[in-house]
mmCIF file of C-alpha atoms and ligand atoms in Angstrom:
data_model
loop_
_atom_site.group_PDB
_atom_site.id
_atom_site.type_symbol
_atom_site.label_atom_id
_atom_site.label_comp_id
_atom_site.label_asym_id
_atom_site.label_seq_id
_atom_site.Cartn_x
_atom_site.Cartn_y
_atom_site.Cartn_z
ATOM 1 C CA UNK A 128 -13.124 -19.344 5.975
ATOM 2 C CA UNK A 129 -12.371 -20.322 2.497
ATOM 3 C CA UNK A 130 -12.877 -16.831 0.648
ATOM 4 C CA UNK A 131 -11.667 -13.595 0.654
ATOM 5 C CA UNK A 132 -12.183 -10.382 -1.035
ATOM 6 C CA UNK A 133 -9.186 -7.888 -1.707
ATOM 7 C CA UNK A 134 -10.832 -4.580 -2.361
ATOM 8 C CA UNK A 135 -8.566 -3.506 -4.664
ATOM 9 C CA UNK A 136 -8.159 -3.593 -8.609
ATOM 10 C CA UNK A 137 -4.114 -3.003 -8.558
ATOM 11 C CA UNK A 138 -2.708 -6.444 -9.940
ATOM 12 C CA UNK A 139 0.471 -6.340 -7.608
ATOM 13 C CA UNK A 140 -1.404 -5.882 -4.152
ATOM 14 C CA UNK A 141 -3.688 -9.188 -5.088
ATOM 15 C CA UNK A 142 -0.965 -10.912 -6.495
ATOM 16 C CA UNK A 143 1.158 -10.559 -3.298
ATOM 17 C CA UNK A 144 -1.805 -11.557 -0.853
ATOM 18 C CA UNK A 145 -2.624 -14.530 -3.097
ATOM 19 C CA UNK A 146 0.961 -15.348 -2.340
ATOM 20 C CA UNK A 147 0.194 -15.272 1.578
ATOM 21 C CA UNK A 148 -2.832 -16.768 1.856
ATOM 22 C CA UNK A 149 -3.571 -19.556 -0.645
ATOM 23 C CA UNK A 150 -0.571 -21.835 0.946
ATOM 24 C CA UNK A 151 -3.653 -21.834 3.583
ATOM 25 C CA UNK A 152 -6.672 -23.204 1.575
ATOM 26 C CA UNK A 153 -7.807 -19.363 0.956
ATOM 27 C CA UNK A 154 -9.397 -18.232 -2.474
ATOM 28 C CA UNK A 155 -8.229 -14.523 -2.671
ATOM 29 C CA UNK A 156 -11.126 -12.596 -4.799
ATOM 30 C CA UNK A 157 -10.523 -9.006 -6.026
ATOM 31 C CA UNK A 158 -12.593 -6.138 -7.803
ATOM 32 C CA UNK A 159 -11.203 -7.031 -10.933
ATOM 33 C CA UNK A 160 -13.618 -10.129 -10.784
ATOM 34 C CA UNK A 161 -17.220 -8.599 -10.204
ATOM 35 C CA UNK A 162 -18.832 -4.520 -10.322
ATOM 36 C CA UNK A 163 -18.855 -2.840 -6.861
ATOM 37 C CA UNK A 164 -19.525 0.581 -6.143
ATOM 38 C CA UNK A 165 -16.579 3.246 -6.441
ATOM 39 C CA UNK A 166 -15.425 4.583 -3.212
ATOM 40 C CA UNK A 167 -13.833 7.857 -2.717
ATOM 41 C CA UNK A 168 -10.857 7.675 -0.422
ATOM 42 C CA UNK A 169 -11.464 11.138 1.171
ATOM 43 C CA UNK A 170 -10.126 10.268 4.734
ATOM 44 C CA UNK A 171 -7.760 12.077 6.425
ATOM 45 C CA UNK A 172 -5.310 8.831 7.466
ATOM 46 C CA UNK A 173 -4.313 6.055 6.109
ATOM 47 C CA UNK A 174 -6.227 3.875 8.360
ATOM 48 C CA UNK A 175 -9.653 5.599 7.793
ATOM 49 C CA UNK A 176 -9.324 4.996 4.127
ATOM 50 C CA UNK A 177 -8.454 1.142 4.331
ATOM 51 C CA UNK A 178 -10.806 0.601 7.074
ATOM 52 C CA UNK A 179 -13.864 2.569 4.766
ATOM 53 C CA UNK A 180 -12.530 0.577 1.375
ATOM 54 C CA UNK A 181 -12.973 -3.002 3.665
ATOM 55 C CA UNK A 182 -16.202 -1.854 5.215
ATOM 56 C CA UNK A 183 -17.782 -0.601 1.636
ATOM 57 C CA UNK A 184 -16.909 -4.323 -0.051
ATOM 58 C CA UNK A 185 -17.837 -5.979 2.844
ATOM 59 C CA UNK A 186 -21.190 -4.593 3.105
ATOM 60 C CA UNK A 187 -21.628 -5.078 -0.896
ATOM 61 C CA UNK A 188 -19.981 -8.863 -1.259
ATOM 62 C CA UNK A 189 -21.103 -10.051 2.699
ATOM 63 C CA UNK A 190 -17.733 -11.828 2.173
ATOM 64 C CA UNK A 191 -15.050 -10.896 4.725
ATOM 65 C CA UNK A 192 -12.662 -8.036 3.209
ATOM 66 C CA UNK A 193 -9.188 -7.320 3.297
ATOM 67 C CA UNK A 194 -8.366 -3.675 2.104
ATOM 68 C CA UNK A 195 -5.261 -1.706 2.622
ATOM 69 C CA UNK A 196 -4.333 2.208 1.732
ATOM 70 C CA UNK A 197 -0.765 3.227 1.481
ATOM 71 C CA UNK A 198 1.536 5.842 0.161
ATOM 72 C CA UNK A 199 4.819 7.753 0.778
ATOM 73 C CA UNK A 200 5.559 9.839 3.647
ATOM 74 C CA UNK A 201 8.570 12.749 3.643
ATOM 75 C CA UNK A 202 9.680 14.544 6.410
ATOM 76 C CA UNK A 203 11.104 17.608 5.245
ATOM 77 C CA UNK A 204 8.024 18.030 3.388
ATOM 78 C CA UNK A 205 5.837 17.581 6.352
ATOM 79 C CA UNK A 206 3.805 14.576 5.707
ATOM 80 C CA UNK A 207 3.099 14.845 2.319
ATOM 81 C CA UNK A 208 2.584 13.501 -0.095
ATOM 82 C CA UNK A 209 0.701 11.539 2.308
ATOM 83 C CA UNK A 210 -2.851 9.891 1.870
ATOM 84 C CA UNK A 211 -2.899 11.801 -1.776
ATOM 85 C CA UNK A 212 0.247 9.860 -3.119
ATOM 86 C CA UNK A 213 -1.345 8.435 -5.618
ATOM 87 C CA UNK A 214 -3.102 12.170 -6.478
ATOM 88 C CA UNK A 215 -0.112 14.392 -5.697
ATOM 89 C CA UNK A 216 0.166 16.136 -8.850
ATOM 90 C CA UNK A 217 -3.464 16.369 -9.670
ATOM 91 C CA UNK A 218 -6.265 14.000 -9.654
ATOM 92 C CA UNK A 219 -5.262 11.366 -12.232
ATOM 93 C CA UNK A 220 -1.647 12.278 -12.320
ATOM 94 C CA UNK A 221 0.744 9.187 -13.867
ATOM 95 C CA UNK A 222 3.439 8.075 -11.786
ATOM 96 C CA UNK A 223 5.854 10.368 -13.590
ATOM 97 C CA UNK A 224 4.033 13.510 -12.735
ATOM 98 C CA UNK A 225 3.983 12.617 -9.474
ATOM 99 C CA UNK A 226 7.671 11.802 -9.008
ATOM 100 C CA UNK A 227 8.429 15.038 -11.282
ATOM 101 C CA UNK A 228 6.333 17.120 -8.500
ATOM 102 C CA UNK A 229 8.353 15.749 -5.593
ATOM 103 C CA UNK A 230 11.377 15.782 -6.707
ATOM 104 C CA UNK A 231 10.225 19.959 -7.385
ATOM 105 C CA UNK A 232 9.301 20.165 -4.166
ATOM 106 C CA UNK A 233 12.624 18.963 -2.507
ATOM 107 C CA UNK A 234 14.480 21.205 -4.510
ATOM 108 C CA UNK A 235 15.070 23.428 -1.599
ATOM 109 C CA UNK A 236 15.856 21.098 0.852
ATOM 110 C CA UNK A 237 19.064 19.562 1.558
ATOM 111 C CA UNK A 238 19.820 16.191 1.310
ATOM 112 C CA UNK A 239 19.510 13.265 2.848
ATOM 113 C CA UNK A 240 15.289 13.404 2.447
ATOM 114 C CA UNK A 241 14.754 11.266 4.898
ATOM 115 C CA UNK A 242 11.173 9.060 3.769
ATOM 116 C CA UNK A 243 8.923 6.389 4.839
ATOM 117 C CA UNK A 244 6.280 4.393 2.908
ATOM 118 C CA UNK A 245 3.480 3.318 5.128
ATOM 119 C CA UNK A 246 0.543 1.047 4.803
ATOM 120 C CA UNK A 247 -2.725 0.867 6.331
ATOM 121 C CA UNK A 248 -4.281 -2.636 6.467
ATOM 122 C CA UNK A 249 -7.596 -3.473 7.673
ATOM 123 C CA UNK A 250 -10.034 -7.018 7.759
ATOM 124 C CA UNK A 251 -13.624 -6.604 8.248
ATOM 125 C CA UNK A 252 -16.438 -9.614 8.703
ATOM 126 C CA UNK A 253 -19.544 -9.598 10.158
ATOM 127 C CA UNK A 254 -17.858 -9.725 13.760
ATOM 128 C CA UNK A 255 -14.930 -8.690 13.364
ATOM 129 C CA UNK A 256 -12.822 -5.458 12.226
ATOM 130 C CA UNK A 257 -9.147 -4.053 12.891
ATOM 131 C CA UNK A 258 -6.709 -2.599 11.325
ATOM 132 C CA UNK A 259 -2.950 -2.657 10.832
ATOM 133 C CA UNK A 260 0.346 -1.065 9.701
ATOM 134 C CA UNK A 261 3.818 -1.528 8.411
ATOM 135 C CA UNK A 262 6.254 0.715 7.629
ATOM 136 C CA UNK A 263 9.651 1.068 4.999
ATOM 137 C CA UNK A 264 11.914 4.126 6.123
ATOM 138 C CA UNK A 265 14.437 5.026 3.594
ATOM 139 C CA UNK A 266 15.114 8.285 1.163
ATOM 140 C CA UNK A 267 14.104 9.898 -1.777
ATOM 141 C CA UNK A 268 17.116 10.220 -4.026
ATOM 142 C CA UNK A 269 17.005 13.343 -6.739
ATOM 143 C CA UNK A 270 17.385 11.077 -9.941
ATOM 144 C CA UNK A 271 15.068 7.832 -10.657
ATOM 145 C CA UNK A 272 16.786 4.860 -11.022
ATOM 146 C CA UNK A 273 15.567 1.358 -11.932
ATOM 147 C CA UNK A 274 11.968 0.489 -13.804
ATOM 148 C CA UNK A 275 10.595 -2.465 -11.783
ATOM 149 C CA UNK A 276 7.671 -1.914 -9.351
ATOM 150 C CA UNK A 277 5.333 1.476 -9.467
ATOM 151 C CA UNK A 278 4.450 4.537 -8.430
ATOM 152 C CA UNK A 279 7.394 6.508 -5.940
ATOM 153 C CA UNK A 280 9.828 3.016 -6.146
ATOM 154 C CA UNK A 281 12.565 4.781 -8.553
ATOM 155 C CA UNK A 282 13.299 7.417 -6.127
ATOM 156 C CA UNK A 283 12.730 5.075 -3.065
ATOM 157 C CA UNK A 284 16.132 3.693 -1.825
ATOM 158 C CA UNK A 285 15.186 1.557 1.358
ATOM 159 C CA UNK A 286 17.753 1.601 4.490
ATOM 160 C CA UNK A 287 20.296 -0.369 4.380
ATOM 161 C CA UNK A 288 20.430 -0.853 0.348
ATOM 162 C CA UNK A 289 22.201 1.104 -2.474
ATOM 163 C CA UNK A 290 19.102 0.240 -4.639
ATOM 164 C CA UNK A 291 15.915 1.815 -5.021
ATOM 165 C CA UNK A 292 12.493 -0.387 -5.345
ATOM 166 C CA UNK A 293 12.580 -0.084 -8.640
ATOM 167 C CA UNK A 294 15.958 -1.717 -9.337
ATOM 168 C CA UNK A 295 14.490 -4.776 -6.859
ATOM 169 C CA UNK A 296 12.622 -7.831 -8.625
ATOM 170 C CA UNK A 297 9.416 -7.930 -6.968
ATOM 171 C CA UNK A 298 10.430 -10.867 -4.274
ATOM 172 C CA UNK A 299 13.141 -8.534 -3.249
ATOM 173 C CA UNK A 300 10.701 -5.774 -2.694
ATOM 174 C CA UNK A 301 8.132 -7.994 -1.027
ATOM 175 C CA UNK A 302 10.403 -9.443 1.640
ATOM 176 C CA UNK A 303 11.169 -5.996 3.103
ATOM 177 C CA UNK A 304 7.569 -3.836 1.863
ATOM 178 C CA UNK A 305 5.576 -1.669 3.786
ATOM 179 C CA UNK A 306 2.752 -3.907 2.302
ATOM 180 C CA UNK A 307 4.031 -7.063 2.909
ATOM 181 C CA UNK A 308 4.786 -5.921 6.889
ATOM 182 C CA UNK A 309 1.358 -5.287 7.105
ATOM 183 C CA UNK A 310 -0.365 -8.267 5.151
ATOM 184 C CA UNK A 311 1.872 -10.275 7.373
ATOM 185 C CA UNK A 312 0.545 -9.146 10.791
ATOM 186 C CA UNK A 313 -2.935 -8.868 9.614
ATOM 187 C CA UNK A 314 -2.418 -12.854 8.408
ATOM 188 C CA UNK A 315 -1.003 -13.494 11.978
ATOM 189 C CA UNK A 316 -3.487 -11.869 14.018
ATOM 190 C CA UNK A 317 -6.403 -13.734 11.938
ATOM 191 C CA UNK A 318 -4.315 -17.100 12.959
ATOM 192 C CA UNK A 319 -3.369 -16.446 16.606
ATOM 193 C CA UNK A 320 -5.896 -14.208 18.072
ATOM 194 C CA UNK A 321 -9.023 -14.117 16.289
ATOM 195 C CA UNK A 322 -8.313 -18.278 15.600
ATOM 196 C CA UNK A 323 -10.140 -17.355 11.999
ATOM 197 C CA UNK A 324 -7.554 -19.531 9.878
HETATM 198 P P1 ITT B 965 -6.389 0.682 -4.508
HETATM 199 O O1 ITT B 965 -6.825 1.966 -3.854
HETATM 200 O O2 ITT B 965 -7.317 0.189 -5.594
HETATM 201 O O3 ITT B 965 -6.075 -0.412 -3.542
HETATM 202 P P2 ITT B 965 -4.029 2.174 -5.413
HETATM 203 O O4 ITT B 965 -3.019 1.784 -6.444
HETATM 204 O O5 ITT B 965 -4.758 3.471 -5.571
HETATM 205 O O6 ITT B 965 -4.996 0.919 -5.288
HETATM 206 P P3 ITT B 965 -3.100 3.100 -2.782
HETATM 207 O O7 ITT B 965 -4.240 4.048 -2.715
HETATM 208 O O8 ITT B 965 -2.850 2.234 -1.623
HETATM 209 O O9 ITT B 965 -3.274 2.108 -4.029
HETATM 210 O O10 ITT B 965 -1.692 3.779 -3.152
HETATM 211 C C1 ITT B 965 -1.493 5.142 -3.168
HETATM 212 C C2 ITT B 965 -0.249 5.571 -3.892
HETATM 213 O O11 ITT B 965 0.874 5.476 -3.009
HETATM 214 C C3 ITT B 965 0.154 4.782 -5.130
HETATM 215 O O12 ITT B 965 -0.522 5.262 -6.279
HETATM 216 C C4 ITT B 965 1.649 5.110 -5.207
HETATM 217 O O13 ITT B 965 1.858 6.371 -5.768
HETATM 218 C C5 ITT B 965 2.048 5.169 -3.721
HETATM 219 N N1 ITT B 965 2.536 3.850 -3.290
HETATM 220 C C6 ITT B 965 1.922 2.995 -2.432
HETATM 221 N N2 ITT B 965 2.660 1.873 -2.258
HETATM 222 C C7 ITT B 965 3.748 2.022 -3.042
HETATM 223 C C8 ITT B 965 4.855 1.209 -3.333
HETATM 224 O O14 ITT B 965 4.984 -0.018 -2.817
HETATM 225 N N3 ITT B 965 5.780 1.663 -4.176
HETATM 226 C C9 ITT B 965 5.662 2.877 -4.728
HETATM 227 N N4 ITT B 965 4.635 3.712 -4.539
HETATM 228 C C10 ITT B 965 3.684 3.284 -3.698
#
């Protein structure tokens, strides 16, 4: 294999599998590069929607596909905001909204919110598909703090730290990332099991 396709047009997901795979020989394509079809991520998990956003690219590029789907997980708020994370406020919310909607929403709960973010990734070829996860547990805080990173990262302190993602530089955040976890065994179980690398 010397090609791969991330389907994905966010500039820090490709950037941090180019980091993990072209030490191996691998050219990491994206969909920044070429016009696919749009795919709605209406799936009810995490897995269903990487596993669909692999399958759609592969079946449009015929080049084996890497996708992933991720997003934050509370418990006192049962689950959410769950698979619509990056939707939470309303469709096209900025990051902002959605924070400022979260943080509204925890209002009534005491602290410590406990939190995880968790990623879905999943590989697809013409023989081969699977998926896989990783997980960061941690808690929201009630004022943001830091501006590195995206999305939930100001309010995101990780377990173990006294900083949230935000006030991480990115190879801080990608040594310890839901993402990364998951990139990571996906890139092992393409070496060791499926002997693809
Ligand atoms: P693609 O679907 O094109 O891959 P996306 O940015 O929409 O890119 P996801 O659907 O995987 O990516 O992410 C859903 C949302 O979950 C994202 O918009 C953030 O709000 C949140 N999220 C995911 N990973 C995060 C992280 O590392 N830090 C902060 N927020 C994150």
């Amino acid at each position: 294999m010397t090609d791969i396709i991330l389907a994905t047009k966010n500039q820090n997901k490709v950037r941090e599998l180019k980091r993990l795979f072209e030490p191996l020989g691998i050219r990491v394509h994206s969909l920044l590069e070429f016009e696919t079809p749009e795919i709605i991520e209406d799936g009810k998990t995490f897995e269903e929607n990487s596993l669909k956003k692999a399958r759609t690219i592969f079946n449009f590029t015929g080049k084996p596909t890497i996708a992933d789907d991720s997003g934050l997980i509370v418990e006192q708020l049962n689950g959410e905001p769950g698979v619509y994370s990056a939707r939470y406020a309303y469709e096209g919310a900025s990051d902002e909204e959605n924070n400022k909607k979260l943080l509204e929403k925890l209002k009534k709960h005491p602290q410590p919110h406990f939190a995880k973010f968790y990623c879905a990734a999943s590989y697809v070829d013409s023989n081969n598909s699977f998926t896989v996860s990783g997980e960061l547990e941690g808690q929201i805080i009630e004022t943001p703090r830091g501006s590195n990173g995206f999305g939930y990262d100001p309010l995101f302190l990780p377990e173990g730290y006294n900083r949230t993602l935000a006030q991480m530089t990115v190879e801080e955040k990608n040594k310890i990332s839901h993402r990364a976890k998951a990139f990571a065994k996906l890139k092992e179980k393409l070496i060791d099991e499926l002997k693809l690398l």
